[in-house]
Amino acid sequence: MSTTTIAVLVAFACYLAMMIGIGVFSMKKTKSTEDYFLGGRGLNSWVAALSAQASDMSGWLLMGLPGSIYLAGTGKAWIAIGLFIGTVLNWLLISKRLRRYTIISNNSLTLPEFFQNRFRDKKKILLGISSVVIVVFFLVYTASALASGGKLFNTVFGIDYHYALLIGAAVILAYTFMGGFLAVCTTDFIQGSLMLIALLTVPIIAYAAISGDFAGALTAHGVAADSDFLSLFYINGEPYPVISIISDLAWGLGYCGMPHILVRFMAVKSEKELKKSSAIAIIWVAISLVAACVIGIVGRGYLNEVLVDSGSENVFIKMIQQIFDGNFLLTFIGGLFLCGILAAIMSTADSQLLVCASSASKDIFKNILNPKAADKKVLTVSRITVVVIAVVACLIAWNPDSSIMDLVSDAWAGLGSAFGPLVVCALFWKRTNLPGAVAGIVSGGLFVIIWDYLPIVGGQTPYAATGIYSLLLGFFISLACIVLVSLCTKAPEQEILDEFDAVKNYVED
């Protein structure tokens, strides 16, 4: 084993040991399901903000986005623009009201439980449907994170992709299994900080190395001198269609339907802390998205090799390896920056595992199958569910050629279409009722599955035939179904309307 490999391995071992240590520490503080799923609603502003954004961005931020820009040009940055707009609106409009409403609505701990309490779903139809949607789409989302981990270990250490996939999954599983939400948020805070340092440092060093002739460096690596590689309105040298730009911007619509992000709003310990969290999160995501785009651009000119196809998703890894190539100390520092990529992967996968477990154990097992189950038993089922979900996600990610970008895209669209419109209506439209809520979730989720997976247009899926992102249409189809069905059916009971008004007048103790 070479000195370089040993140095990077030591850096990874130190980092992973720290994550597991946090899991052990957090396990001692996790006494109930509220602790396991919401950390006792005790997150401070910094932990809530960095945890929410780190769990949001995942390996997509450091691998998928830079890779797509590296290959196709700056036109792929429209996704980042859409995500930034979505982040801002989510923190400014959704976070405060959702936190209030979940407290008033019988202290709801999960998004499906909030829907059940908000609409007085006594038959638990809405609870069951929303829980199933979460489990299905989060399996795909978790698979994308695990695939990122597999590609990272494979590229850095030369380990077979399948073994690398299992190693990454095992570490994430360990601390999530033990410490639940507190462990996940604490590790996410550390991971978010490490991601930001890596995102800022690496492209600055790389650009400094080629700044004397940046255009020449791009030309030397396959970018024609008169190309539109740096234009927002071109992709692969061709004008970027307006409908594709709108589809990329539509990624921002998904934020208000992401359970692993929304649960952070529910867990902040006070509205004062939540206000601080908003500012921290918005600044973090702005810097991170810009830096990730710069990595794709600078990497094209800096690397001494040209990456093709799915290999482009390793651009950030290759940049770190090329920059920090030298003695043991320098390589060890590079290993720490590589841990920034691992941090992005782990911060999302752990949150997804926990949300899946909460839906399966608390919403399905406790609230539907066994309402009399003791809190301790539900906690045990939650931990078992985390293991099962991790195994299934590994199977989905087993193909080494699976695209991180495609997996994230499908899961994001499914969750955003199914839950986003309902979260908005549940929080801001008093007339929303139970039938409308059910119609919104079912129509949004089914539309994405049909649009992205069924070859019904000349042997192609509708997405492949049109290039229109399913979230762009699915969100508004779901919204229309909620409004139309709610207006055509019985109005909510007075008790529900009074609770809606109470949220506006809520005063924190």
Coordinates of C-alpha atoms in Angstrom, one line a residue:
M1 CA 0.0 0.0 0.0
S2 CA 1.5 3.4 -1.1
T3 CA 2.2 6.3 1.3
T4 CA -0.5 8.3 -0.5
T5 CA -3.1 5.7 0.1
I6 CA -2.1 5.3 3.7
A7 CA -2.3 9.1 4.3
V8 CA -5.8 9.3 2.8
L9 CA -6.9 6.2 4.7
V10 CA -5.8 7.7 8.0
A11 CA -7.8 10.9 7.3
F12 CA -10.9 8.8 6.4
A13 CA -10.5 6.6 9.5
C14 CA -10.2 9.6 11.8
Y15 CA -13.3 11.2 10.3
L16 CA -15.4 8.1 10.4
A17 CA -14.4 7.3 13.9
M18 CA -15.6 10.7 15.0
M19 CA -19.0 10.2 13.3
I20 CA -19.5 6.9 15.1
G21 CA -18.4 8.4 18.4
I22 CA -21.1 11.0 18.0
G23 CA -23.6 8.2 17.4
V24 CA -22.6 6.5 20.7
F25 CA -22.8 9.8 22.6
S26 CA -26.2 10.7 21.1
M27 CA -27.5 7.2 21.9
K28 CA -27.2 8.0 25.6
K29 CA -29.4 11.1 25.2
T30 CA -32.0 9.3 23.1
K31 CA -34.7 8.1 25.5
S32 CA -37.9 8.4 23.5
T33 CA -39.3 8.5 20.0
E34 CA -39.5 12.3 20.2
D35 CA -35.8 12.3 21.0
Y36 CA -35.1 9.8 18.2
F37 CA -37.1 11.6 15.5
L38 CA -36.9 15.3 16.5
G39 CA -34.1 15.6 19.1
G40 CA -36.7 16.7 21.7
R41 CA -37.2 19.9 19.6
G42 CA -34.0 21.3 20.9
L43 CA -31.8 22.3 17.9
N44 CA -30.0 25.6 18.0
S45 CA -29.8 27.9 15.0
W46 CA -26.4 26.8 13.7
V47 CA -27.1 23.1 14.0
A48 CA -30.6 23.4 12.5
A49 CA -29.4 25.5 9.5
L50 CA -26.3 23.5 8.6
S51 CA -28.1 20.2 9.2
A52 CA -31.0 21.2 6.9
Q53 CA -28.8 22.3 4.1
A54 CA -26.2 19.6 4.4
S55 CA -28.9 16.9 4.4
D56 CA -30.4 18.6 1.4
M57 CA -27.4 18.9 -0.9
S58 CA -25.8 15.4 -0.6
G59 CA -23.1 14.0 -2.9
W60 CA -25.1 15.7 -5.7
L61 CA -23.6 19.1 -4.7
L62 CA -20.0 17.9 -4.9
M63 CA -20.3 15.2 -7.6
G64 CA -23.5 15.5 -9.6
L65 CA -23.7 19.2 -10.2
P66 CA -19.9 19.9 -10.9
G67 CA -19.9 16.8 -13.1
S68 CA -22.8 18.0 -15.3
I69 CA -21.2 21.5 -15.7
Y70 CA -17.8 20.0 -16.4
L71 CA -19.3 18.0 -19.3
A72 CA -22.0 20.3 -20.7
G73 CA -21.0 23.8 -19.6
T74 CA -22.4 26.6 -17.4
G75 CA -26.0 26.1 -18.8
K76 CA -26.4 23.4 -16.2
A77 CA -26.2 26.0 -13.5
W78 CA -29.9 26.8 -13.9
I79 CA -30.6 24.0 -11.5
A80 CA -28.5 25.7 -8.8
I81 CA -30.3 29.0 -9.4
G82 CA -33.7 27.2 -9.0
L83 CA -32.5 25.5 -5.8
F84 CA -31.3 28.8 -4.3
I85 CA -34.7 30.4 -4.9
G86 CA -36.4 27.4 -3.4
T87 CA -34.2 27.4 -0.4
V88 CA -34.9 31.1 0.3
L89 CA -38.7 30.8 0.0
N90 CA -38.7 27.6 2.1
W91 CA -36.9 29.2 5.0
L92 CA -38.8 32.6 4.8
L93 CA -42.3 31.3 4.2
I94 CA -42.6 27.7 5.3
S95 CA -40.3 27.2 8.3
K96 CA -41.9 29.4 10.9
R97 CA -45.5 28.4 10.2
L98 CA -44.8 24.7 9.9
R99 CA -43.0 24.7 13.3
R100 CA -46.0 26.4 14.9
Y101 CA -48.6 24.3 13.2
T102 CA -46.9 21.0 14.2
I103 CA -46.8 22.0 17.8
I104 CA -50.4 23.2 17.9
S105 CA -51.6 20.1 15.9
N106 CA -51.1 17.6 18.7
N107 CA -47.2 17.9 18.7
S108 CA -46.8 16.1 15.4
L109 CA -43.4 14.5 15.1
T110 CA -43.4 13.5 11.4
L111 CA -44.8 15.0 8.2
P112 CA -47.4 12.2 7.7
E113 CA -48.5 12.6 11.4
F114 CA -48.9 16.4 10.8
F115 CA -51.2 15.7 7.8
Q116 CA -53.2 13.3 9.9
N117 CA -53.7 15.7 12.8
R118 CA -54.2 18.7 10.5
F119 CA -57.0 17.2 8.6
R120 CA -58.4 15.0 11.4
D121 CA -57.8 11.8 9.4
K122 CA -59.5 9.4 11.8
K123 CA -59.4 6.5 9.3
K124 CA -55.7 7.1 8.8
I125 CA -55.9 7.0 5.0
L126 CA -53.8 10.1 4.5
L127 CA -51.3 8.8 7.1
G128 CA -50.9 5.5 5.3
I129 CA -50.6 7.0 1.7
S130 CA -48.1 9.6 2.7
S131 CA -46.0 7.1 4.6
V132 CA -45.8 4.8 1.6
V133 CA -44.8 7.7 -0.7
I134 CA -42.0 8.6 1.7
V135 CA -40.7 5.1 1.9
V136 CA -40.8 4.5 -1.9
F137 CA -39.2 7.8 -3.0
F138 CA -36.7 8.0 -0.2
L139 CA -35.4 4.5 -1.0
V140 CA -34.4 5.9 -4.4
Y141 CA -33.0 9.1 -2.7
T142 CA -31.0 7.1 -0.2
A143 CA -29.7 4.9 -3.0
S144 CA -28.3 8.0 -4.8
A145 CA -26.3 8.9 -1.7
L146 CA -25.0 5.4 -1.2
A147 CA -24.0 5.3 -4.9
S148 CA -22.0 8.5 -4.4
G149 CA -20.2 6.9 -1.5
G150 CA -19.4 3.8 -3.6
K151 CA -18.0 5.9 -6.4
L152 CA -15.9 8.0 -3.9
F153 CA -14.3 4.9 -2.2
N154 CA -13.8 3.3 -5.6
T155 CA -12.1 6.3 -7.1
V156 CA -9.9 7.1 -4.1
F157 CA -8.9 3.7 -2.9
G158 CA -9.5 1.5 -6.0
I159 CA -11.8 -0.7 -4.0
D160 CA -14.4 -2.6 -6.0
Y161 CA -17.6 -0.4 -6.2
H162 CA -19.8 -3.0 -4.5
Y163 CA -17.5 -3.4 -1.5
A164 CA -17.1 0.4 -1.4
L165 CA -20.9 0.8 -1.4
L166 CA -21.3 -1.6 1.6
I167 CA -18.5 0.1 3.6
G168 CA -20.1 3.6 3.2
A169 CA -23.6 2.2 4.0
A170 CA -22.3 0.4 7.2
V171 CA -20.8 3.6 8.7
I172 CA -23.8 5.7 8.0
L173 CA -26.0 3.0 9.4
A174 CA -24.0 2.7 12.6
Y175 CA -24.5 6.2 13.9
T176 CA -28.0 6.6 12.6
F177 CA -29.0 3.4 14.2
M178 CA -27.6 4.4 17.5
G179 CA -28.3 8.1 17.9
G180 CA -31.2 8.9 15.7
F181 CA -32.0 12.6 15.0
L182 CA -29.6 14.1 17.5
A183 CA -26.7 12.1 16.0
V184 CA -27.8 12.9 12.5
C185 CA -28.1 16.7 13.1
T186 CA -24.8 16.9 15.1
T187 CA -22.9 15.0 12.4
D188 CA -24.6 17.1 9.7
F189 CA -23.4 20.3 11.4
I190 CA -19.8 19.0 11.3
Q191 CA -20.3 17.7 7.7
G192 CA -21.8 21.0 6.5
S193 CA -18.9 22.9 7.9
L194 CA -16.4 20.6 6.3
M195 CA -18.3 20.7 2.9
L196 CA -18.1 24.5 2.9
I197 CA -14.3 24.6 3.6
A198 CA -13.7 22.0 0.8
L199 CA -15.9 23.8 -1.6
L200 CA -14.1 27.2 -1.1
T201 CA -10.5 26.0 -0.8
V202 CA -10.1 23.6 -3.7
P203 CA -11.4 25.7 -6.6
I204 CA -9.4 28.8 -5.4
I205 CA -6.2 26.8 -5.4
A206 CA -6.9 25.2 -8.8
Y207 CA -7.8 28.5 -10.4
A208 CA -4.7 30.2 -9.0
A209 CA -2.7 27.5 -10.8
I210 CA -4.1 28.2 -14.2
S211 CA -5.2 31.9 -13.9
G212 CA -2.4 33.0 -16.1
D213 CA -4.1 31.4 -19.1
F214 CA -7.5 30.1 -18.1
A215 CA -8.9 30.3 -21.6
G216 CA -5.9 28.4 -22.9
A217 CA -6.3 25.7 -20.2
L218 CA -9.9 25.2 -21.3
T219 CA -9.0 24.9 -24.9
A220 CA -6.3 22.4 -24.1
H221 CA -9.0 20.2 -22.5
G222 CA -11.5 20.0 -25.3
V223 CA -13.3 23.4 -25.0
A224 CA -13.1 25.2 -28.3
A225 CA -11.9 28.9 -28.1
D226 CA -15.1 30.2 -29.6
S227 CA -17.5 27.8 -27.7
D228 CA -20.3 28.9 -25.4
F229 CA -19.0 26.7 -22.5
L230 CA -19.3 29.7 -20.1
S231 CA -22.7 30.8 -21.3
L232 CA -25.8 30.2 -19.2
F233 CA -27.9 29.9 -22.3
Y234 CA -25.9 27.1 -24.1
I235 CA -25.3 23.5 -23.2
N236 CA -23.0 21.1 -25.1
G237 CA -22.4 24.0 -27.6
E238 CA -26.1 24.2 -28.5
P239 CA -28.7 26.8 -27.4
Y240 CA -30.4 25.7 -24.2
P241 CA -34.1 25.4 -24.9
V242 CA -36.3 27.7 -22.8
I243 CA -38.4 24.7 -21.6
S244 CA -35.2 23.1 -20.3
I245 CA -34.3 26.2 -18.4
I246 CA -37.7 26.4 -16.8
S247 CA -37.5 22.7 -15.9
D248 CA -34.2 23.3 -14.2
L249 CA -35.6 26.2 -12.3
A250 CA -38.5 24.0 -11.2
W251 CA -36.1 22.0 -9.0
G252 CA -36.8 24.9 -6.5
L253 CA -40.4 23.8 -6.2
G254 CA -39.4 20.6 -4.5
Y255 CA -38.2 22.2 -1.3
C256 CA -41.5 22.6 0.4
G257 CA -42.2 18.9 0.0
M258 CA -38.9 17.4 1.4
P259 CA -39.6 15.7 4.7
H260 CA -35.9 15.5 5.7
I261 CA -35.6 19.3 5.4
L262 CA -39.0 20.2 6.8
V263 CA -38.4 18.1 9.9
R264 CA -35.5 20.5 10.8
F265 CA -37.9 23.4 10.9
M266 CA -40.1 21.3 13.3
A267 CA -37.1 20.6 15.6
V268 CA -35.7 24.1 16.2
K269 CA -36.1 25.0 19.9
S270 CA -37.5 28.5 19.4
E271 CA -38.7 31.0 16.8
K272 CA -35.8 33.2 17.7
E273 CA -33.4 30.4 16.8
L274 CA -35.3 29.7 13.6
K275 CA -34.8 33.3 12.4
K276 CA -31.1 33.0 12.9
S277 CA -31.2 29.6 11.1
S278 CA -32.8 31.2 8.1
A279 CA -30.0 33.7 7.6
I280 CA -27.3 31.1 8.2
A281 CA -28.8 28.5 5.8
I282 CA -29.4 31.0 3.0
I283 CA -25.8 32.3 3.1
W284 CA -24.5 28.7 3.3
V285 CA -26.4 27.5 0.3
A286 CA -25.6 30.6 -1.8
I287 CA -21.8 30.1 -1.3
S288 CA -22.0 26.3 -1.7
L289 CA -24.0 26.3 -5.0
V290 CA -21.7 29.0 -6.6
A291 CA -18.6 27.1 -5.5
A292 CA -19.9 23.8 -6.8
C293 CA -20.5 25.4 -10.2
V294 CA -17.1 26.9 -10.2
I295 CA -15.6 23.5 -9.5
G296 CA -17.1 22.2 -12.7
I297 CA -15.8 25.1 -14.8
V298 CA -12.3 25.3 -13.2
G299 CA -11.9 21.5 -13.1
R300 CA -12.3 21.4 -16.9
G301 CA -9.2 23.6 -17.4
Y302 CA -7.2 22.4 -14.4
L303 CA -7.2 18.6 -14.6
N304 CA -4.5 16.9 -16.5
E305 CA -7.0 14.4 -17.9
V306 CA -10.3 14.7 -19.7
L307 CA -13.2 12.9 -17.9
V308 CA -16.1 11.5 -20.0
D309 CA -19.7 10.4 -19.3
S310 CA -20.4 9.3 -15.7
G311 CA -16.7 9.7 -14.9
S312 CA -17.2 13.5 -14.9
E313 CA -18.9 13.1 -11.5
N314 CA -15.4 12.5 -10.1
V315 CA -14.1 15.9 -11.1
F316 CA -13.9 17.2 -7.5
I317 CA -12.2 14.0 -6.3
K318 CA -9.6 14.2 -9.1
M319 CA -8.9 17.9 -8.4
I320 CA -8.2 17.2 -4.8
Q321 CA -5.9 14.3 -5.7
Q322 CA -4.0 16.4 -8.2
I323 CA -3.7 19.4 -5.9
F324 CA -2.6 17.5 -2.7
D325 CA -0.1 15.2 -4.3
G326 CA 3.1 15.2 -2.4
N327 CA 4.4 14.2 1.0
F328 CA 2.4 12.4 3.7
L329 CA 1.1 15.6 5.4
L330 CA 0.0 17.2 2.1
T331 CA -1.8 14.0 1.1
F332 CA -3.4 13.7 4.6
I333 CA -4.8 17.3 4.2
G334 CA -6.1 16.2 0.8
G335 CA -7.7 13.2 2.5
L336 CA -9.5 15.6 4.9
F337 CA -10.9 17.5 1.9
L338 CA -12.1 14.2 0.4
C339 CA -13.9 13.7 3.6
G340 CA -15.9 16.8 2.6
I341 CA -17.3 14.8 -0.2
L342 CA -18.0 11.9 2.2
A343 CA -19.6 14.4 4.5
A344 CA -22.0 15.5 1.8
I345 CA -23.0 11.9 1.1
M346 CA -23.4 10.9 4.7
S347 CA -25.3 14.0 5.7
T348 CA -28.0 13.2 3.3
A349 CA -28.1 9.4 3.5
D350 CA -28.5 9.5 7.3
S351 CA -31.4 12.0 7.2
Q352 CA -33.1 9.9 4.5
L353 CA -32.7 6.7 6.5
L354 CA -34.2 8.4 9.6
V355 CA -37.2 9.8 7.7
C356 CA -37.9 6.4 6.1
A357 CA -37.6 4.8 9.6
S358 CA -39.9 7.4 11.2
S359 CA -42.6 6.8 8.5
A360 CA -42.4 3.0 8.7
S361 CA -42.2 2.7 12.5
K362 CA -44.1 5.6 13.9
D363 CA -46.6 6.3 11.1
I364 CA -47.3 2.8 9.8
F365 CA -46.4 0.5 12.8
K366 CA -47.4 2.7 15.7
N367 CA -50.2 4.8 14.3
I368 CA -51.8 2.3 12.0
L369 CA -50.9 -1.3 12.8
N370 CA -50.3 -1.2 16.6
P371 CA -51.6 2.0 18.3
K372 CA -51.0 0.5 21.8
A373 CA -47.3 -0.2 21.2
A374 CA -45.0 1.1 23.9
D375 CA -42.6 3.9 23.1
K376 CA -39.6 1.6 23.7
K377 CA -41.0 -1.0 21.2
V378 CA -41.5 1.7 18.6
L379 CA -37.9 2.9 19.1
T380 CA -36.7 -0.7 18.6
V381 CA -38.8 -1.1 15.4
S382 CA -37.3 2.2 14.2
R383 CA -33.8 1.0 14.5
I384 CA -34.6 -2.3 12.8
T385 CA -36.3 -0.3 10.0
V386 CA -33.1 1.8 9.5
V387 CA -31.2 -1.5 8.8
V388 CA -33.8 -2.9 6.4
I389 CA -34.0 0.4 4.4
A390 CA -30.2 0.6 4.1
V391 CA -30.1 -2.9 2.7
V392 CA -32.8 -2.2 0.1
A393 CA -31.2 1.1 -0.9
C394 CA -27.9 -0.7 -1.5
L395 CA -29.6 -3.1 -3.8
I396 CA -31.1 -0.1 -5.8
A397 CA -27.6 1.4 -6.0
W398 CA -25.9 -1.9 -6.9
N399 CA -25.3 -0.9 -10.5
P400 CA -21.9 1.0 -10.6
D401 CA -23.1 2.8 -13.8
S402 CA -26.1 4.3 -12.0
S403 CA -26.2 8.1 -12.4
I404 CA -26.3 10.1 -9.1
M405 CA -28.0 13.0 -11.0
D406 CA -30.8 10.7 -12.4
L407 CA -31.5 9.1 -9.0
V408 CA -31.7 12.4 -7.2
S409 CA -33.8 13.9 -10.0
D410 CA -36.4 11.1 -9.8
A411 CA -36.7 11.1 -6.0
W412 CA -36.8 14.9 -5.7
A413 CA -39.6 15.1 -8.3
G414 CA -41.6 12.4 -6.6
L415 CA -41.4 14.0 -3.1
G416 CA -41.8 17.5 -4.4
S417 CA -44.9 16.7 -6.4
A418 CA -46.6 14.6 -3.8
F419 CA -46.0 16.7 -0.7
G420 CA -45.0 20.2 -1.8
P421 CA -48.4 21.5 -2.9
L422 CA -50.1 19.9 0.1
V423 CA -47.6 21.5 2.6
V424 CA -48.3 24.9 1.1
C425 CA -52.1 24.4 1.1
A426 CA -52.2 22.9 4.6
L427 CA -50.3 25.9 6.0
F428 CA -51.8 28.7 4.1
W429 CA -55.3 27.8 2.7
K430 CA -58.0 27.3 5.3
R431 CA -60.4 25.6 2.9
T432 CA -58.1 22.6 2.2
N433 CA -59.8 19.4 3.4
L434 CA -59.0 15.7 3.7
P435 CA -60.3 14.5 0.3
G436 CA -58.3 17.3 -1.3
A437 CA -55.2 16.3 0.6
V438 CA -55.5 12.7 -0.5
A439 CA -56.1 13.7 -4.1
G440 CA -53.0 15.9 -4.1
I441 CA -50.6 13.3 -2.8
V442 CA -51.9 10.5 -5.0
S443 CA -52.0 12.6 -8.2
G444 CA -48.5 14.1 -7.6
G445 CA -46.8 10.9 -6.8
L446 CA -48.4 8.8 -9.6
F447 CA -47.8 11.5 -12.2
V448 CA -44.0 11.4 -11.5
I449 CA -43.9 7.6 -11.8
I450 CA -45.8 7.7 -15.1
W451 CA -43.8 10.6 -16.5
D452 CA -40.4 9.3 -15.6
Y453 CA -40.7 5.5 -15.8
L454 CA -43.5 4.4 -18.2
P455 CA -42.5 4.2 -22.0
I456 CA -45.9 5.4 -23.3
V457 CA -44.7 7.8 -26.0
G458 CA -43.5 5.8 -29.0
G459 CA -41.5 3.5 -26.7
Q460 CA -40.1 6.4 -24.7
T461 CA -41.0 7.9 -21.3
P462 CA -42.8 11.2 -21.5
Y463 CA -39.7 12.8 -19.9
A464 CA -37.4 11.4 -22.6
A465 CA -39.8 12.5 -25.4
T466 CA -40.3 16.1 -24.2
G467 CA -37.4 16.9 -21.9
I468 CA -39.8 18.5 -19.4
Y469 CA -38.9 17.7 -15.8
S470 CA -41.7 15.8 -14.1
L471 CA -41.7 18.1 -11.0
L472 CA -42.6 21.1 -13.2
L473 CA -45.9 19.5 -14.2
G474 CA -46.5 17.2 -11.2
F475 CA -46.4 20.1 -8.7
F476 CA -49.2 22.0 -10.4
I477 CA -51.2 19.0 -11.2
S478 CA -51.2 18.1 -7.6
L479 CA -52.0 21.7 -6.6
A480 CA -55.0 21.7 -9.0
C481 CA -56.3 18.4 -7.6
I482 CA -56.1 19.7 -4.0
V483 CA -58.0 22.9 -4.9
L484 CA -60.7 21.3 -7.1
V485 CA -61.4 18.4 -4.9
S486 CA -61.4 20.5 -1.7
L487 CA -63.9 23.0 -3.3
C488 CA -66.1 20.1 -4.6
T489 CA -66.4 18.3 -1.3
K490 CA -67.5 19.2 2.3
A491 CA -65.8 22.2 3.9
P492 CA -63.5 21.5 7.0
E493 CA -65.1 21.3 10.4
Q494 CA -65.1 24.4 12.6
E495 CA -62.5 22.8 14.9
I496 CA -60.1 22.6 12.1
L497 CA -60.7 26.2 11.0
D498 CA -60.3 27.4 14.6
E499 CA -56.9 25.5 14.8
F500 CA -55.8 27.1 11.5
D501 CA -56.6 30.6 13.0
A502 CA -54.8 29.7 16.2
V503 CA -51.5 29.2 14.3
K504 CA -51.5 32.8 13.3
N505 CA -52.0 34.0 16.9
Y506 CA -49.6 31.5 18.4
V507 CA -47.3 32.9 21.1
E508 CA -44.3 30.9 22.2
D509 CA -43.8 30.4 25.9

